[in-house]
C-alpha positions as a printed NumPy array, in Angstrom:
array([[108.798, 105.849, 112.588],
       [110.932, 108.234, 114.633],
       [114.05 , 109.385, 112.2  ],
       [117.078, 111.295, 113.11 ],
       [120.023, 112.393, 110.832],
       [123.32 , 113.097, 112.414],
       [124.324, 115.433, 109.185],
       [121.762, 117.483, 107.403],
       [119.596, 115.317, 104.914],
       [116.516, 114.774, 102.347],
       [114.531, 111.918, 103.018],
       [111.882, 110.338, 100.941],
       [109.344, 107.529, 102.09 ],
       [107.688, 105.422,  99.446],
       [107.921, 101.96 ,  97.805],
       [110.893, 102.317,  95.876],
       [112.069, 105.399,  97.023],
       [115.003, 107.342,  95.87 ],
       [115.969, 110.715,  97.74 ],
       [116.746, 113.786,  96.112],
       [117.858, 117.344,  96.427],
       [114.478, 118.38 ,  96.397],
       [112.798, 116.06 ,  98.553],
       [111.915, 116.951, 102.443],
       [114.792, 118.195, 104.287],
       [116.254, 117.071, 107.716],
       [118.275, 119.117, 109.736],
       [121.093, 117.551, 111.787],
       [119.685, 115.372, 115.305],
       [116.588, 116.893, 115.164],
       [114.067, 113.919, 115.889],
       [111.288, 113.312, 113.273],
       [108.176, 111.303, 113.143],
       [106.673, 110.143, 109.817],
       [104.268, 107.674, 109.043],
       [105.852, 103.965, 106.962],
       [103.316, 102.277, 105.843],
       [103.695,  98.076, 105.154],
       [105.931,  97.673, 102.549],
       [107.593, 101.143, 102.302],
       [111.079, 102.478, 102.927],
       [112.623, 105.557, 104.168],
       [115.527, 107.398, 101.602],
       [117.727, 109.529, 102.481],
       [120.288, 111.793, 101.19 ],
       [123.45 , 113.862, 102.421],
       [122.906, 117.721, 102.159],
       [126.86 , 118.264, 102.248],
       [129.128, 115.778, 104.213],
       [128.403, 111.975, 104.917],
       [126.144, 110.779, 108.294],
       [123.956, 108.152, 109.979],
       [120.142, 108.13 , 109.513],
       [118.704, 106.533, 112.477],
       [115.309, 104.835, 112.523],
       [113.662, 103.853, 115.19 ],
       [109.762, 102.505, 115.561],
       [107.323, 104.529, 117.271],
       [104.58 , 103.556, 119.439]])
């Protein structure tokens, strides 16, 4: 999946996941790829102010 935050962020990926303040960080629109897997989700988590997280499917 291609992600992109348009605030900074900390995403986790995993079954159930639930992102923290110690979990990956995302700066603001810079594009990231990660791998989903069937049956995961993508977390995320504002660093200071509110924004969108964007997912978008990769080939």
């Amino acid at each position: 999946m291609r992600i992109m935050v348009t605030t900074d962020a900390r995403i986790r990926v995993g079954k159930n996941p639930t992102a923290t303040t110690t979990d990956t960080y995302l700066p603001a629109l810079v594009p990231e790829y990660v791998i989903v897997s069937p049956g995961e989700n993508i977390s995320a988590v504002q660093v200071s102010a509110g924004g969108v997280l964007n997912v978008t499917e990769a080939d």
